[in-house]
Amino acid sequence: MHNKRLEALRANPGGEWRPADLEITASQYAMKFRKVTGTHVVFTHPSVPDCVAVPMKQKIRPVHVKAFVAMVDRMDALDR
């Protein structure tokens, strides 16, 4: 699936991303997300054994964005 926002995340992981940007992309890939204790958003999908946690109120660092994109890539690889 081609997704412009996912490609933008991949091209610029250090950008000014907000949790809402990742939540929108997650919903397009049928990922589940939950807000844990008001500090983090946790993204999960049944086909991927691990999850990705992203801070809600602090700046999202490139390592968070890269982990999120890698999770989507693993989901895509399993679908093929």
PDB file of C-alpha atoms in Angstrom:
ATOM      1  CA  MET A   1       0.000   0.000   0.000  1.00  0.00           C
ATOM      2  CA  HIS A   2       1.392   3.406  -0.947  1.00  0.00           C
ATOM      3  CA  ASN A   3       0.901   6.011   1.757  1.00  0.00           C
ATOM      4  CA  LYS A   4       2.184   9.569   1.378  1.00  0.00           C
ATOM      5  CA  ARG A   5       2.402  10.204   5.109  1.00  0.00           C
ATOM      6  CA  LEU A   6       4.331   6.961   5.678  1.00  0.00           C
ATOM      7  CA  GLU A   7       6.757   7.906   2.908  1.00  0.00           C
ATOM      8  CA  ALA A   8       7.176  11.356   4.502  1.00  0.00           C
ATOM      9  CA  LEU A   9       7.887   9.717   7.871  1.00  0.00           C
ATOM     10  CA  ARG A  10      10.444   7.450   6.199  1.00  0.00           C
ATOM     11  CA  ALA A  11      12.131  10.349   4.353  1.00  0.00           C
ATOM     12  CA  ASN A  12      12.225  12.728   7.322  1.00  0.00           C
ATOM     13  CA  PRO A  13      12.199  10.881  10.662  1.00  0.00           C
ATOM     14  CA  GLY A  14      13.561  13.995  12.399  1.00  0.00           C
ATOM     15  CA  GLY A  15      10.648  16.183  11.318  1.00  0.00           C
ATOM     16  CA  GLU A  16       8.143  17.874  13.580  1.00  0.00           C
ATOM     17  CA  TRP A  17       5.864  14.843  13.895  1.00  0.00           C
ATOM     18  CA  ARG A  18       3.025  14.635  16.395  1.00  0.00           C
ATOM     19  CA  PRO A  19       1.411  11.501  17.808  1.00  0.00           C
ATOM     20  CA  ALA A  20      -1.677  12.319  15.715  1.00  0.00           C
ATOM     21  CA  ASP A  21       0.396  11.886  12.529  1.00  0.00           C
ATOM     22  CA  LEU A  22       1.323   8.367  13.575  1.00  0.00           C
ATOM     23  CA  GLU A  23      -2.220   7.608  14.762  1.00  0.00           C
ATOM     24  CA  ILE A  24      -3.649   8.508  11.343  1.00  0.00           C
ATOM     25  CA  THR A  25      -1.143   6.258   9.596  1.00  0.00           C
ATOM     26  CA  ALA A  26      -1.752   3.482  12.127  1.00  0.00           C
ATOM     27  CA  SER A  27      -5.492   3.543  11.497  1.00  0.00           C
ATOM     28  CA  GLN A  28      -4.861   3.215   7.747  1.00  0.00           C
ATOM     29  CA  TYR A  29      -2.907   0.012   8.410  1.00  0.00           C
ATOM     30  CA  ALA A  30      -5.440  -1.413  10.922  1.00  0.00           C
ATOM     31  CA  MET A  31      -2.987  -0.983  13.768  1.00  0.00           C
ATOM     32  CA  LYS A  32      -4.320  -0.531  17.255  1.00  0.00           C
ATOM     33  CA  PHE A  33      -3.080   2.223  19.506  1.00  0.00           C
ATOM     34  CA  ARG A  34      -3.698   3.083  23.106  1.00  0.00           C
ATOM     35  CA  LYS A  35      -2.701   5.918  25.356  1.00  0.00           C
ATOM     36  CA  VAL A  36      -0.900   4.631  28.415  1.00  0.00           C
ATOM     37  CA  THR A  37      -1.053   6.705  31.611  1.00  0.00           C
ATOM     38  CA  GLY A  38      -1.148   9.921  29.620  1.00  0.00           C
ATOM     39  CA  THR A  39       2.546   9.810  28.743  1.00  0.00           C
ATOM     40  CA  HIS A  40       2.842   7.518  25.713  1.00  0.00           C
ATOM     41  CA  VAL A  41       0.882   6.185  22.768  1.00  0.00           C
ATOM     42  CA  VAL A  42       1.527   2.474  22.168  1.00  0.00           C
ATOM     43  CA  PHE A  43       1.036   1.030  18.670  1.00  0.00           C
ATOM     44  CA  THR A  44       0.366  -2.690  18.185  1.00  0.00           C
ATOM     45  CA  HIS A  45      -0.716  -5.097  15.470  1.00  0.00           C
ATOM     46  CA  PRO A  46      -1.510  -8.809  15.869  1.00  0.00           C
ATOM     47  CA  SER A  47       0.875  -9.853  13.095  1.00  0.00           C
ATOM     48  CA  VAL A  48       3.893  -8.135  14.718  1.00  0.00           C
ATOM     49  CA  PRO A  49       5.185  -9.527  18.034  1.00  0.00           C
ATOM     50  CA  ASP A  50       6.510  -6.248  19.416  1.00  0.00           C
ATOM     51  CA  CYS A  51       4.990  -2.794  19.900  1.00  0.00           C
ATOM     52  CA  VAL A  52       6.161   0.795  19.473  1.00  0.00           C
ATOM     53  CA  ALA A  53       5.718   3.416  22.200  1.00  0.00           C
ATOM     54  CA  VAL A  54       5.813   7.120  21.320  1.00  0.00           C
ATOM     55  CA  PRO A  55       5.781  10.004  23.829  1.00  0.00           C
ATOM     56  CA  MET A  56       2.619  12.106  23.799  1.00  0.00           C
ATOM     57  CA  LYS A  57       3.882  15.379  25.238  1.00  0.00           C
ATOM     58  CA  GLN A  58       7.571  15.392  24.416  1.00  0.00           C
ATOM     59  CA  LYS A  59       9.127  15.740  20.984  1.00  0.00           C
ATOM     60  CA  ILE A  60       8.990  12.540  18.976  1.00  0.00           C
ATOM     61  CA  ARG A  61      12.595  11.618  18.246  1.00  0.00           C
ATOM     62  CA  PRO A  62      13.790  10.051  14.990  1.00  0.00           C
ATOM     63  CA  VAL A  63      14.295   6.691  16.740  1.00  0.00           C
ATOM     64  CA  HIS A  64      10.545   6.571  17.494  1.00  0.00           C
ATOM     65  CA  VAL A  65       9.594   7.353  13.902  1.00  0.00           C
ATOM     66  CA  LYS A  66      12.058   4.792  12.519  1.00  0.00           C
ATOM     67  CA  ALA A  67      10.672   2.116  14.850  1.00  0.00           C
ATOM     68  CA  PHE A  68       7.114   2.930  13.758  1.00  0.00           C
ATOM     69  CA  VAL A  69       8.036   2.762  10.054  1.00  0.00           C
ATOM     70  CA  ALA A  70       9.914  -0.521  10.631  1.00  0.00           C
ATOM     71  CA  MET A  71       6.812  -1.958  12.288  1.00  0.00           C
ATOM     72  CA  VAL A  72       4.671  -1.048   9.260  1.00  0.00           C
ATOM     73  CA  ASP A  73       7.330  -2.543   6.963  1.00  0.00           C
ATOM     74  CA  ARG A  74       7.246  -5.824   8.921  1.00  0.00           C
ATOM     75  CA  MET A  75       3.458  -5.887   8.568  1.00  0.00           C
ATOM     76  CA  ASP A  76       3.754  -5.317   4.808  1.00  0.00           C
ATOM     77  CA  ALA A  77       6.358  -8.081   4.500  1.00  0.00           C
ATOM     78  CA  LEU A  78       4.044 -10.547   6.249  1.00  0.00           C
ATOM     79  CA  ASP A  79       1.163  -9.646   3.922  1.00  0.00           C
ATOM     80  CA  ARG A  80       3.158 -10.590   0.812  1.00  0.00           C
TER      81      ARG A  80
END
